[in-house]
Short mmCIF file of C-alpha atoms and ligand atoms in Angstrom, two decimals:
data_model
loop_
_atom_site.label_atom_id
_atom_site.label_comp_id
_atom_site.label_asym_id
_atom_site.label_seq_id
_atom_site.Cartn_x
_atom_site.Cartn_y
_atom_site.Cartn_z
CA UNK A 409 -26.05 -2.67 15.47
CA UNK A 410 -23.52 -5.33 14.70
CA UNK A 411 -19.85 -4.84 15.48
CA UNK A 412 -17.15 -6.01 13.04
CA UNK A 413 -16.56 -9.12 15.22
CA UNK A 414 -20.22 -10.22 14.97
CA UNK A 415 -20.34 -9.47 11.21
CA UNK A 416 -17.25 -11.64 10.54
CA UNK A 417 -18.85 -14.59 12.49
CA UNK A 418 -22.27 -14.05 10.89
CA UNK A 419 -20.61 -14.38 7.47
CA UNK A 420 -18.71 -17.57 8.39
CA UNK A 421 -21.77 -19.03 10.11
CA UNK A 422 -24.00 -18.34 7.06
CA UNK A 423 -21.61 -20.10 4.74
CA UNK A 424 -21.03 -22.93 7.12
CA UNK A 425 -24.74 -23.50 7.17
CA UNK A 426 -24.66 -23.53 3.48
CA UNK A 427 -22.13 -26.38 3.35
CA UNK A 428 -18.85 -24.45 3.40
CA UNK A 429 -15.84 -25.38 5.44
CA UNK A 430 -14.69 -22.42 7.59
CA UNK A 431 -10.95 -22.11 7.00
CA UNK A 432 -8.49 -19.90 8.93
CA UNK A 433 -6.90 -16.92 7.34
CA UNK A 434 -3.47 -17.67 5.86
CA UNK A 435 -0.49 -15.42 6.90
CA UNK A 436 0.14 -12.08 5.25
CA UNK A 437 3.45 -13.48 3.92
CA UNK A 438 2.29 -16.10 1.34
CA UNK A 439 3.79 -19.48 1.81
CA UNK A 440 5.74 -20.86 -1.13
CA UNK A 441 4.75 -18.01 -3.30
CA UNK A 442 7.80 -15.76 -4.13
CA UNK A 443 5.82 -13.93 -6.75
CA UNK A 444 3.61 -12.15 -4.36
CA UNK A 445 4.83 -9.67 -1.68
CA UNK A 446 1.75 -9.95 0.59
CA UNK A 447 -1.47 -11.92 0.65
CA UNK A 448 -3.86 -9.54 -1.07
CA UNK A 449 -7.01 -11.54 -1.55
CA UNK A 450 -8.93 -14.45 -0.01
CA UNK A 451 -8.08 -16.77 -2.96
CA UNK A 452 -4.32 -16.64 -2.54
CA UNK A 453 -4.22 -19.63 -0.12
CA UNK A 454 -6.30 -21.58 -2.65
CA UNK A 455 -4.46 -20.84 -5.82
CA UNK A 456 -3.26 -24.49 -6.14
CA UNK A 457 -6.66 -25.82 -5.37
CA UNK A 458 -8.27 -23.77 -8.13
CA UNK A 459 -5.66 -25.07 -10.65
CA UNK A 460 -6.10 -28.63 -9.52
CA UNK A 461 -2.48 -28.92 -8.20
CA UNK A 462 -3.75 -29.45 -4.74
CA UNK A 463 -6.69 -31.43 -3.35
CA UNK A 464 -8.67 -30.55 -0.24
CA UNK A 465 -11.11 -32.59 1.64
CA UNK A 466 -13.87 -30.06 0.94
CA UNK A 467 -15.14 -28.41 -2.22
CA UNK A 468 -16.67 -25.32 -0.55
CA UNK A 469 -14.79 -23.01 1.90
CA UNK A 470 -15.30 -19.66 3.62
CA UNK A 471 -12.67 -17.41 5.12
CA UNK A 472 -11.99 -14.03 6.57
CA UNK A 473 -8.58 -13.32 5.05
CA UNK A 474 -6.01 -10.82 6.28
CA UNK A 475 -4.92 -8.69 3.38
CA UNK A 476 -2.36 -6.02 2.76
CA UNK A 477 -2.43 -3.78 -0.44
CA UNK A 478 0.50 -1.53 0.01
CA UNK A 479 2.80 -2.18 -2.85
CA UNK A 480 3.00 -3.38 -6.43
CA UNK A 481 -0.02 -3.63 -8.55
CA UNK A 482 -2.65 -3.28 -5.88
CA UNK A 483 -1.36 -0.40 -3.83
CA UNK A 484 -3.88 1.44 -1.89
CA UNK A 485 -1.36 3.30 0.34
CA UNK A 486 -1.92 6.67 -1.14
CA UNK A 487 -5.76 6.29 -0.74
CA UNK A 488 -5.56 5.76 3.04
CA UNK A 489 -6.90 8.59 5.08
CA UNK A 490 -8.34 10.25 2.03
CA UNK A 491 -11.05 7.92 0.62
CA UNK A 492 -13.85 6.47 2.74
CA UNK A 493 -13.18 2.86 1.67
CA UNK A 494 -9.43 2.00 1.46
CA UNK A 495 -7.14 0.58 3.98
CA UNK A 496 -3.60 -0.85 3.60
CA UNK A 497 -4.55 -3.74 5.88
CA UNK A 498 -8.20 -5.09 5.64
CA UNK A 499 -10.17 -8.32 6.06
CA UNK A 500 -11.57 -9.91 2.93
CA UNK A 501 -14.54 -12.21 3.62
CA UNK A 502 -14.80 -14.88 0.92
CA UNK A 503 -16.76 -17.95 -0.11
CA UNK A 504 -15.30 -20.46 -2.51
CA UNK A 505 -16.48 -23.27 -4.66
CA UNK A 506 -13.83 -25.60 -6.02
CA UNK A 507 -15.68 -27.07 -8.98
CA UNK A 508 -18.78 -27.33 -6.97
CA UNK A 509 -21.57 -24.74 -7.36
CA UNK A 510 -21.24 -22.02 -10.02
CA UNK A 511 -22.77 -18.74 -11.05
CA UNK A 512 -26.43 -19.15 -10.23
CA UNK A 513 -25.84 -20.40 -6.74
CA UNK A 514 -23.01 -17.89 -6.07
CA UNK A 515 -25.32 -14.97 -6.90
CA UNK A 516 -28.11 -16.51 -4.76
CA UNK A 517 -25.95 -17.04 -1.82
CA UNK A 518 -24.56 -13.59 -1.94
CA UNK A 519 -27.91 -11.91 -2.48
CA UNK A 520 -29.64 -13.78 0.32
CA UNK A 521 -26.87 -12.99 2.74
CA UNK A 522 -26.96 -9.28 2.17
CA UNK A 523 -30.59 -8.72 1.66
CA UNK A 524 -32.20 -11.38 3.85
CA UNK A 525 -29.65 -12.12 6.75
CA UNK A 526 -28.15 -8.66 6.82
CA UNK A 527 -31.43 -6.89 5.76
CA UNK A 528 -29.85 -4.38 3.33
CA UNK A 529 -32.55 -2.74 1.21
CA UNK A 530 -32.59 -3.81 -2.40
CA UNK A 531 -33.13 -0.29 -3.53
CA UNK A 532 -29.68 0.62 -2.34
CA UNK A 533 -27.89 -2.03 -4.41
CA UNK A 534 -26.37 -1.89 -7.95
CA UNK A 535 -24.50 -4.66 -9.59
CA UNK A 536 -22.09 -4.93 -12.50
CA UNK A 537 -21.43 -7.80 -14.93
CA UNK A 538 -18.84 -8.26 -17.64
CA UNK A 539 -20.40 -6.93 -20.80
CA UNK A 540 -20.64 -10.21 -22.56
CA UNK A 541 -21.92 -12.18 -19.52
CA UNK A 542 -25.59 -12.48 -20.40
CA UNK A 543 -25.86 -15.45 -18.15
CA UNK A 544 -24.89 -13.40 -14.93
CA UNK A 545 -27.23 -10.58 -16.05
CA UNK A 546 -30.08 -13.03 -16.33
CA UNK A 547 -29.45 -14.57 -12.99
CA UNK A 548 -29.37 -11.16 -11.32
CA UNK A 549 -32.77 -10.36 -13.01
CA UNK A 550 -34.18 -13.73 -11.79
CA UNK A 551 -32.80 -14.07 -8.36
CA UNK A 552 -32.60 -10.37 -7.24
CA UNK A 553 -35.34 -8.98 -9.47
CA UNK A 554 -33.19 -6.02 -10.23
CA UNK A 555 -34.24 -3.71 -13.02
CA UNK A 556 -32.11 -3.42 -16.22
CA UNK A 557 -30.64 -0.08 -15.23
CA UNK A 558 -29.16 -1.51 -12.03
CA UNK A 559 -27.33 -4.33 -13.81
CA UNK A 560 -24.50 -2.36 -15.35
CA UNK A 561 -22.45 -3.98 -18.10
CA UNK A 562 -18.75 -3.09 -17.83
CA UNK A 563 -16.37 -3.96 -20.64
CA UNK A 564 -13.00 -3.31 -18.93
CA UNK A 565 -10.66 -5.63 -17.14
CA UNK A 566 -12.23 -4.47 -13.81
CA UNK A 567 -14.83 -7.13 -14.61
CA UNK A 568 -12.62 -9.78 -16.00
CA UNK A 569 -10.31 -11.63 -13.59
CA UNK A 570 -7.25 -13.68 -14.50
CA UNK A 571 -4.77 -15.36 -12.14
CA UNK A 572 -1.99 -14.53 -14.47
CA UNK A 573 -1.02 -14.46 -18.14
CA UNK A 574 -2.09 -18.16 -18.23
CA UNK A 575 -4.31 -20.13 -15.87
CA UNK A 576 -7.81 -19.80 -14.59
CA UNK A 577 -9.77 -16.66 -15.57
CA UNK A 578 -13.31 -15.50 -16.05
CA UNK A 579 -15.85 -12.68 -15.73
CA UNK A 580 -16.80 -11.05 -12.47
CA UNK A 581 -19.79 -9.35 -11.03
CA UNK A 582 -19.42 -6.60 -8.34
CA UNK A 583 -22.09 -5.52 -5.88
CA UNK A 584 -22.22 -1.83 -4.99
CA UNK A 585 -24.05 0.07 -2.25
CA UNK A 586 -25.33 3.40 -2.98
CA UNK A 587 -24.58 5.81 -0.05
CA UNK A 588 -26.82 8.41 -1.34
CA UNK A 589 -26.85 11.58 -3.50
CA UNK A 590 -25.24 13.80 -0.82
CA UNK A 591 -21.96 11.95 -1.50
CA UNK A 592 -19.83 12.73 -4.63
CA UNK A 593 -19.40 10.04 -7.14
CA UNK A 594 -21.22 8.29 -9.96
CA UNK A 595 -22.28 4.70 -10.59
CA UNK A 596 -19.82 2.10 -11.69
CA UNK A 597 -18.79 2.56 -15.34
CA UNK A 598 -19.49 6.38 -15.28
CA UNK A 599 -16.79 8.96 -15.47
CA UNK A 600 -16.88 9.81 -11.74
CA UNK A 601 -17.08 6.19 -10.51
CA UNK A 602 -14.03 6.76 -8.33
CA UNK A 603 -16.01 8.80 -5.91
CA UNK A 604 -17.30 7.38 -2.64
CA UNK A 605 -21.04 7.40 -3.36
CA UNK A 606 -21.28 3.99 -4.90
CA UNK A 607 -19.03 1.72 -2.89
CA UNK A 608 -18.06 -1.70 -4.10
CA UNK A 609 -18.85 -4.13 -1.28
CA UNK A 610 -18.47 -7.57 -2.91
CA UNK A 611 -16.82 -8.97 -5.92
CA UNK A 612 -17.91 -12.37 -7.30
CA UNK A 613 -15.51 -14.02 -9.65
CA UNK A 614 -16.70 -16.71 -12.01
CA UNK A 615 -13.71 -18.97 -12.98
CA UNK A 616 -14.95 -20.45 -16.03
CA UNK A 617 -12.04 -20.53 -18.55
CA UNK A 618 -8.48 -21.50 -18.68
CA UNK A 619 -6.08 -19.35 -20.58
CA UNK A 620 -3.61 -21.69 -22.26
CA UNK A 621 -1.71 -19.25 -24.34
CA UNK A 622 -2.05 -15.67 -25.23
CA UNK A 623 -4.48 -16.59 -28.01
CA UNK A 624 -6.10 -19.73 -26.62
CA UNK A 625 -8.77 -19.86 -23.94
CA UNK A 626 -10.77 -23.08 -23.21
CA UNK A 627 -13.81 -23.66 -20.88
CA UNK A 628 -12.81 -25.23 -17.56
CA UNK A 629 -14.44 -28.62 -17.21
CA UNK A 630 -15.37 -27.69 -13.53
CA UNK A 631 -15.82 -24.01 -13.20
CA UNK A 632 -15.10 -22.39 -9.78
CA UNK A 633 -16.18 -19.52 -7.61
CA UNK A 634 -13.98 -17.05 -5.75
CA UNK A 635 -15.57 -14.06 -3.92
CA UNK A 636 -14.21 -11.25 -1.84
CA UNK A 637 -16.18 -8.72 0.40
CA UNK A 638 -14.44 -6.06 2.36
CA UNK A 639 -15.39 -6.58 6.04
CA UNK A 640 -14.92 -2.98 6.94
CA UNK A 641 -17.04 -1.84 3.98
CA UNK A 642 -19.98 -4.18 4.81
CA UNK A 643 -19.63 -3.16 8.45
CA UNK A 644 -19.90 0.58 7.46
CA UNK A 645 -23.23 -0.21 5.57
CA UNK A 646 -24.68 -2.31 8.36
CA UNK A 647 -23.67 0.30 11.02
CA UNK A 648 -25.37 3.01 9.05
CA UNK A 649 -22.11 4.80 8.29
CA UNK A 650 -20.81 5.96 4.94
CA UNK A 651 -17.26 5.80 5.93
CA UNK A 652 -15.15 2.76 6.86
CA UNK A 653 -13.25 4.92 9.42
CA UNK A 654 -16.56 5.48 11.35
CA UNK A 655 -17.15 1.71 12.17
CA UNK A 656 -16.82 0.51 15.75
CA UNK A 657 -13.30 -0.86 15.28
CA UNK A 658 -11.86 2.33 13.76
CA UNK A 659 -13.62 4.56 16.20
CA UNK A 660 -12.02 2.63 19.07
CA UNK A 661 -8.53 3.08 17.47
CA UNK A 662 -9.07 6.70 16.59
CA UNK A 663 -10.35 7.35 20.16
CA UNK A 664 -7.14 5.78 21.56
CA UNK A 665 -5.01 8.03 19.23
CA UNK A 666 -7.01 11.05 20.18
CA UNK A 667 -6.56 10.34 23.89
CA UNK A 668 -2.87 9.67 23.53
CA UNK A 669 -2.21 12.85 21.65
CA UNK A 670 -4.91 14.98 23.17
CA UNK A 671 -5.89 16.11 19.68
CA UNK A 672 -9.45 15.59 18.29
CA UNK A 673 -9.91 13.87 14.86
CA UNK A 674 -11.40 17.00 13.23
CA UNK A 675 -10.51 19.30 10.48
CA UNK A 676 -6.99 18.99 9.20
CA UNK A 677 -6.19 16.36 11.93
CA UNK A 678 -8.87 13.84 10.72
CA UNK A 679 -6.69 12.38 8.04
CA UNK A 680 -3.74 11.93 10.36
CA UNK A 681 -5.74 10.02 12.90
CA UNK A 682 -7.04 7.77 10.14
CA UNK A 683 -3.64 7.16 8.71
CA UNK A 684 -2.32 6.26 12.19
CA UNK A 685 -5.15 3.84 12.90
CA UNK A 686 -4.88 2.20 9.48
CA UNK A 687 -1.04 1.93 9.50
CA UNK A 688 -1.05 0.68 13.09
CA UNK A 689 -3.22 -2.24 12.01
CA UNK A 690 -1.02 -3.01 8.94
CA UNK A 691 2.27 -2.67 10.92
CA UNK A 692 1.07 -4.88 13.80
CA UNK A 693 -0.26 -7.61 11.69
CA UNK A 694 2.71 -7.73 9.55
CA UNK A 695 5.12 -7.88 12.61
CA UNK A 696 2.82 -10.64 14.01
CA UNK A 697 3.42 -12.56 10.80
CA UNK A 698 7.14 -12.29 11.14
CA UNK A 699 7.91 -9.20 9.04
CA UNK A 700 10.38 -6.78 10.70
CA UNK A 701 11.30 -3.33 9.40
CA UNK A 702 14.31 -3.38 7.15
CA UNK A 703 15.73 -1.67 4.07
CA UNK A 704 14.59 -4.12 1.50
CA UNK A 705 11.60 -6.13 0.23
CA UNK A 706 8.80 -6.75 2.63
CA UNK A 707 10.60 -5.15 5.57
CA UNK A 708 10.94 -1.97 3.69
CA UNK A 709 7.26 -1.88 2.78
CA UNK A 710 6.60 -2.25 6.59
CA UNK A 711 9.16 0.47 7.33
CA UNK A 712 7.50 2.80 4.90
CA UNK A 713 4.08 2.15 6.40
CA UNK A 714 5.46 2.74 9.98
CA UNK A 715 7.36 5.86 9.22
CA UNK A 716 4.39 7.34 7.23
CA UNK A 717 2.24 6.85 10.39
CA UNK A 718 5.07 8.40 12.56
CA UNK A 719 5.07 11.62 10.38
CA UNK A 720 1.35 11.84 11.03
CA UNK A 721 1.98 11.34 14.83
CA UNK A 722 4.44 14.20 14.56
CA UNK A 723 1.91 16.39 12.77
CA UNK A 724 -0.49 15.82 15.60
CA UNK A 725 2.21 17.15 18.00
CA UNK A 726 2.86 13.87 19.67
CA UNK A 727 5.96 14.49 21.98
CA UNK A 728 6.83 10.84 22.41
CA UNK A 729 6.52 7.74 20.33
CA UNK A 730 2.83 7.07 19.84
CA UNK A 731 2.12 4.01 17.88
CA UNK A 732 3.12 1.42 20.53
CA UNK A 733 0.73 2.98 22.93
CA UNK A 734 -2.24 2.13 20.68
CA UNK A 735 -1.39 -1.58 20.57
CA UNK A 736 -3.52 -2.62 23.52
CA UNK A 737 -6.57 -1.13 21.91
CA UNK A 738 -5.88 -3.04 18.75
CA UNK A 739 -5.37 -6.32 20.66
CA UNK A 740 -8.52 -5.74 22.67
CA UNK A 741 -10.47 -5.15 19.43
CA UNK A 742 -9.01 -7.89 17.20
CA UNK A 743 -7.03 -10.20 19.46
CA UNK A 744 -9.83 -12.71 19.85
CA UNK A 745 -10.23 -13.27 16.07
CA UNK A 746 -6.57 -13.16 15.44
CA UNK A 747 -4.61 -14.69 18.49
CA UNK A 748 -1.40 -14.07 16.72
CA UNK A 749 -1.81 -10.46 17.79
CA UNK A 750 -1.92 -11.55 21.46
CA UNK A 751 1.02 -13.79 20.89
CA UNK A 752 3.03 -11.14 19.22
CA UNK A 753 1.95 -8.28 21.39
CA UNK A 754 5.41 -7.81 23.07
CA UNK A 755 7.24 -7.95 19.80
CA UNK A 756 4.80 -5.65 18.08
CA UNK A 757 5.08 -3.16 20.96
CA UNK A 758 8.88 -3.18 21.02
CA UNK A 759 9.36 -3.05 17.30
CA UNK A 760 7.09 -0.09 16.96
CA UNK A 761 8.62 1.74 19.87
CA UNK A 762 12.24 1.21 18.77
CA UNK A 763 11.49 2.24 15.14
CA UNK A 764 9.68 5.49 16.32
CA UNK A 765 12.27 6.29 18.82
CA UNK A 766 15.07 5.97 16.14
CA UNK A 767 13.15 7.77 13.42
CA UNK A 768 12.00 10.74 15.43
CA UNK A 769 15.34 12.52 15.51
CA UNK A 770 15.95 12.43 11.77
CA UNK A 771 12.25 12.90 11.12
CA UNK A 772 12.22 16.26 12.81
CA UNK A 773 15.45 17.46 11.02
CA UNK A 774 14.25 16.17 7.75
CA UNK A 775 10.96 17.90 8.07
CA UNK A 776 12.77 21.19 8.69
CA UNK A 777 14.81 20.71 5.58
CA UNK A 778 11.64 19.81 3.59
CA UNK A 779 9.86 22.93 4.81
CA UNK A 780 12.87 25.09 3.95
CA UNK A 781 13.14 23.57 0.54
CA UNK A 782 9.52 24.11 -0.31
CA UNK A 783 8.93 27.45 1.32
CA UNK A 784 8.79 29.22 -2.04
CA UNK A 785 6.80 26.43 -3.88
CA UNK A 786 3.16 26.56 -4.67
CA UNK A 787 0.32 24.26 -5.72
CA UNK A 788 1.38 22.60 -8.99
CA UNK A 789 5.13 22.94 -8.39
CA UNK A 790 7.45 19.99 -7.81
CA UNK A 791 10.18 19.44 -5.24
CA UNK A 792 13.69 18.83 -6.96
CA UNK A 793 14.71 15.26 -7.02
CA UNK A 794 18.02 16.11 -5.23
CA UNK A 795 16.27 17.19 -2.11
CA UNK A 796 13.87 14.24 -2.20
CA UNK A 797 16.84 11.94 -2.50
CA UNK A 798 18.85 13.57 0.39
CA UNK A 799 15.66 13.13 2.44
CA UNK A 800 15.62 9.50 1.56
CA UNK A 801 19.35 8.89 1.86
CA UNK A 802 20.34 10.99 4.93
CA UNK A 803 17.08 11.25 6.86
CA UNK A 804 15.48 7.99 6.14
CA UNK A 805 12.34 9.40 4.44
CA UNK A 806 10.86 6.85 2.14
CA UNK A 807 9.90 8.49 -1.16
CA UNK A 808 6.21 8.08 -0.55
CA UNK A 809 6.58 9.78 2.88
CA UNK A 810 7.91 12.84 1.17
CA UNK A 811 5.16 12.74 -1.34
CA UNK A 812 2.50 12.32 1.35
CA UNK A 813 3.94 15.23 3.13
CA UNK A 814 3.61 17.56 0.10
CA UNK A 815 0.33 16.23 -1.05
CA UNK A 816 -1.98 18.56 0.75
CA UNK A 817 -0.05 21.54 -0.70
CA UNK A 818 -0.54 20.10 -4.20
CA UNK A 819 3.28 19.73 -4.66
CA UNK A 820 4.76 16.68 -6.33
CA UNK A 821 8.34 15.21 -6.35
CA UNK A 822 10.41 15.30 -9.50
CA UNK A 823 10.84 11.55 -9.96
CA UNK A 824 13.23 11.51 -12.89
CA UNK A 825 15.47 13.85 -10.75
CA UNK A 826 15.11 11.53 -7.79
CA UNK A 827 16.08 8.50 -9.88
CA UNK A 828 19.12 10.35 -11.35
CA UNK A 829 20.33 11.21 -7.90
CA UNK A 830 19.94 7.55 -6.90
CA UNK A 831 21.78 6.34 -9.94
CA UNK A 832 24.52 8.85 -9.41
CA UNK A 833 25.00 7.55 -5.86
CA UNK A 834 25.14 4.04 -7.16
CA UNK A 835 27.76 4.92 -9.71
CA UNK A 836 29.78 6.62 -7.00
CA UNK A 837 29.65 3.59 -4.84
CA UNK A 838 30.79 1.44 -7.71
CA UNK A 839 33.80 3.74 -8.48
CA UNK A 840 34.84 3.85 -4.80
CA UNK A 841 34.52 0.17 -4.65
CA UNK A 842 36.73 -0.33 -7.88
CA UNK A 843 39.84 0.50 -5.83
CA UNK A 844 39.50 -2.47 -3.53
CA UNK A 845 41.27 -4.85 -5.88
CA UNK A 846 38.77 -7.69 -5.46
CA UNK A 847 37.68 -7.65 -9.01
CA UNK A 848 35.88 -10.90 -9.17
CA UNK A 849 33.71 -10.30 -6.14
CA UNK A 850 32.76 -6.70 -7.17
CA UNK A 851 31.75 -7.71 -10.68
CA UNK A 852 29.40 -10.36 -9.17
CA UNK A 853 28.15 -7.95 -6.55
CA UNK A 854 27.29 -5.25 -9.01
CA UNK A 855 25.83 -7.57 -11.47
CA UNK A 856 23.49 -8.85 -8.81
CA UNK A 857 22.73 -5.43 -7.62
CA UNK A 858 21.89 -4.21 -11.15
CA UNK A 859 19.81 -7.19 -11.77
CA UNK A 860 17.62 -6.86 -8.76
CA UNK A 861 17.59 -3.12 -8.82
CA UNK A 862 17.97 -0.88 -5.88
CA UNK A 863 16.73 -3.18 -3.10
CA UNK A 864 15.20 -0.44 -1.14
CA UNK A 865 12.63 0.05 -3.88
CA UNK A 866 11.37 -3.51 -4.05
CA UNK A 867 8.23 -2.35 -2.42
CA UNK A 868 7.27 -0.05 -5.13
CA UNK A 869 7.02 -2.31 -8.16
CA UNK A 870 7.84 -5.85 -7.68
CA UNK A 871 4.51 -7.50 -6.95
CA UNK A 872 3.95 -9.44 -10.14
CA UNK A 873 1.22 -11.94 -9.49
CA UNK A 874 -2.34 -10.97 -9.77
CA UNK A 875 -3.64 -12.72 -6.69
CA UNK A 876 -6.72 -10.76 -6.48
CA UNK A 877 -10.41 -11.27 -6.85
P1 ATP B 262 -11.89 -0.80 -5.27
O1 ATP B 262 -12.38 -0.77 -6.72
O2 ATP B 262 -12.88 -0.12 -4.33
O3 ATP B 262 -10.47 -0.40 -5.09
P2 ATP B 262 -11.22 -3.49 -5.82
O4 ATP B 262 -12.08 -3.85 -6.98
O5 ATP B 262 -9.77 -3.20 -5.99
O6 ATP B 262 -11.97 -2.43 -4.79
P3 ATP B 262 -11.25 -6.32 -5.14
O7 ATP B 262 -9.87 -6.62 -5.59
O8 ATP B 262 -12.47 -6.72 -6.01
O9 ATP B 262 -11.26 -4.78 -4.76
O10 ATP B 262 -11.41 -6.95 -3.65
C1 ATP B 262 -12.55 -7.52 -3.11
C2 ATP B 262 -13.29 -6.72 -2.15
O11 ATP B 262 -12.30 -6.37 -1.11
C3 ATP B 262 -13.80 -5.39 -2.61
O12 ATP B 262 -15.04 -5.50 -3.19
C4 ATP B 262 -13.78 -4.50 -1.29
O13 ATP B 262 -14.97 -4.77 -0.61
C5 ATP B 262 -12.64 -4.99 -0.56
N1 ATP B 262 -11.37 -4.20 -0.74
C6 ATP B 262 -10.61 -4.14 -1.77
N2 ATP B 262 -9.50 -3.31 -1.57
C7 ATP B 262 -9.80 -2.78 -0.27
C8 ATP B 262 -9.00 -1.84 0.55
N3 ATP B 262 -7.96 -1.27 0.10
N4 ATP B 262 -9.49 -1.52 1.79
C9 ATP B 262 -10.68 -2.13 2.18
N5 ATP B 262 -11.39 -3.04 1.49
C10 ATP B 262 -10.88 -3.33 0.23
MG1 MG B 263 -8.84 -1.45 -5.75
MG1 MG B 264 -13.16 -2.34 -8.01
MG1 MG B 265 -13.41 -5.52 -7.29
#
């Protein structure tokens, strides 16, 4: 059985042997890219290479890229702990061709790696292509010998990638592993494709066009390749597990959390341990890359992730701050591949400890308020926006923490009511301010505030760029 660390190395070695330059992961906070909150795909660090703005001394590269998908367009936060395949932080393995090889070789390299090097049985694999991409379909027939019914044509944007409204774009082809009929879920393209039976392991993007304007698309003179494979998902397959949270790395983290709390990861406690393990990784890697908890922007996304995990620690009955105690296990598992974790260990530990120490007092009081406010509510009801806002404003509960707390009881939050309460508070702040007599400053200040919106909510909806395979 190969552990996560060996699989990562095997991937990079294979592509190096096939002429690719191994390149280090870029930080989670993208350099010089204010349009993107966090690096969310391997291609992010190569954007300018694909568009031709930047030259590199190599035309083929391979990476294992740290990714966070916990805000904006690609937000997997709500899936964590509940699906077998989503994390907020994960590693994306990728091979890239900058105008070098194209479709046929990309398919061949991917197929050989998973079926020959990794030994995955062909019978378990299903692929998708964009519905008009006959070329890709014929390469899959030729190279993999897959029958027609396991080359599924998809007509949606899931199989057509674009960097943005303009720029490079092209069809993609995804490789799925069938975990077997005992698991709920249908093949890609079917109505129940969101189940966890057929899990997408690898996405190959064929960048072959350039979108010039909304209407005009031209072929790229030198088409490129961008791929992304979830390390935790391929590890699950290779370790004979269905669930990402059962791979060696997550077992170690969950074991540490079981030991620290004295509570087994079973029954209703299973999701809590998973959320804690996942959010510990995301928080630690974000802190190592210089993000600190705050009330706006990236720092607020980090705070939301941390506080959410802390509520789950509370659910498990942890009497003292928990997360910081799991850091040594994370560093032991991942510190060799990511030395920034070792360098940042003291800062990570202190930041987690401080945030959890501070939050625990209002967390307990807020949870009491929440349980009183929802005692008469049932499945399908919603919590009034006033209370959700009070929890946010007075007790420091990010909105998604409240939503997560109510999820298992099937209770939602009245979002328009929450927004109205937020607006009212802003208006009150504005009228209180009006008395200060500094007219010019206040006009500017409120104009800026209105333009950027409520800064605390940057994390929910401001990730504009599609930096994703
Ligand atoms: P899904 O449809 O399962 O949400 P995706 O199509 O959004 O995945 P891509 O954007 O194609 O994912 O990313 C490339 C690869 O990265 C995926 O094939 C998958 O293996 C992995 N991946 C994507 N999102 C996650 C996540 N939240 N956690 C773990 N791995 C992920
Ligand atoms: Mg997704
Ligand atoms: Mg997908
Ligand atoms: Mg995909």
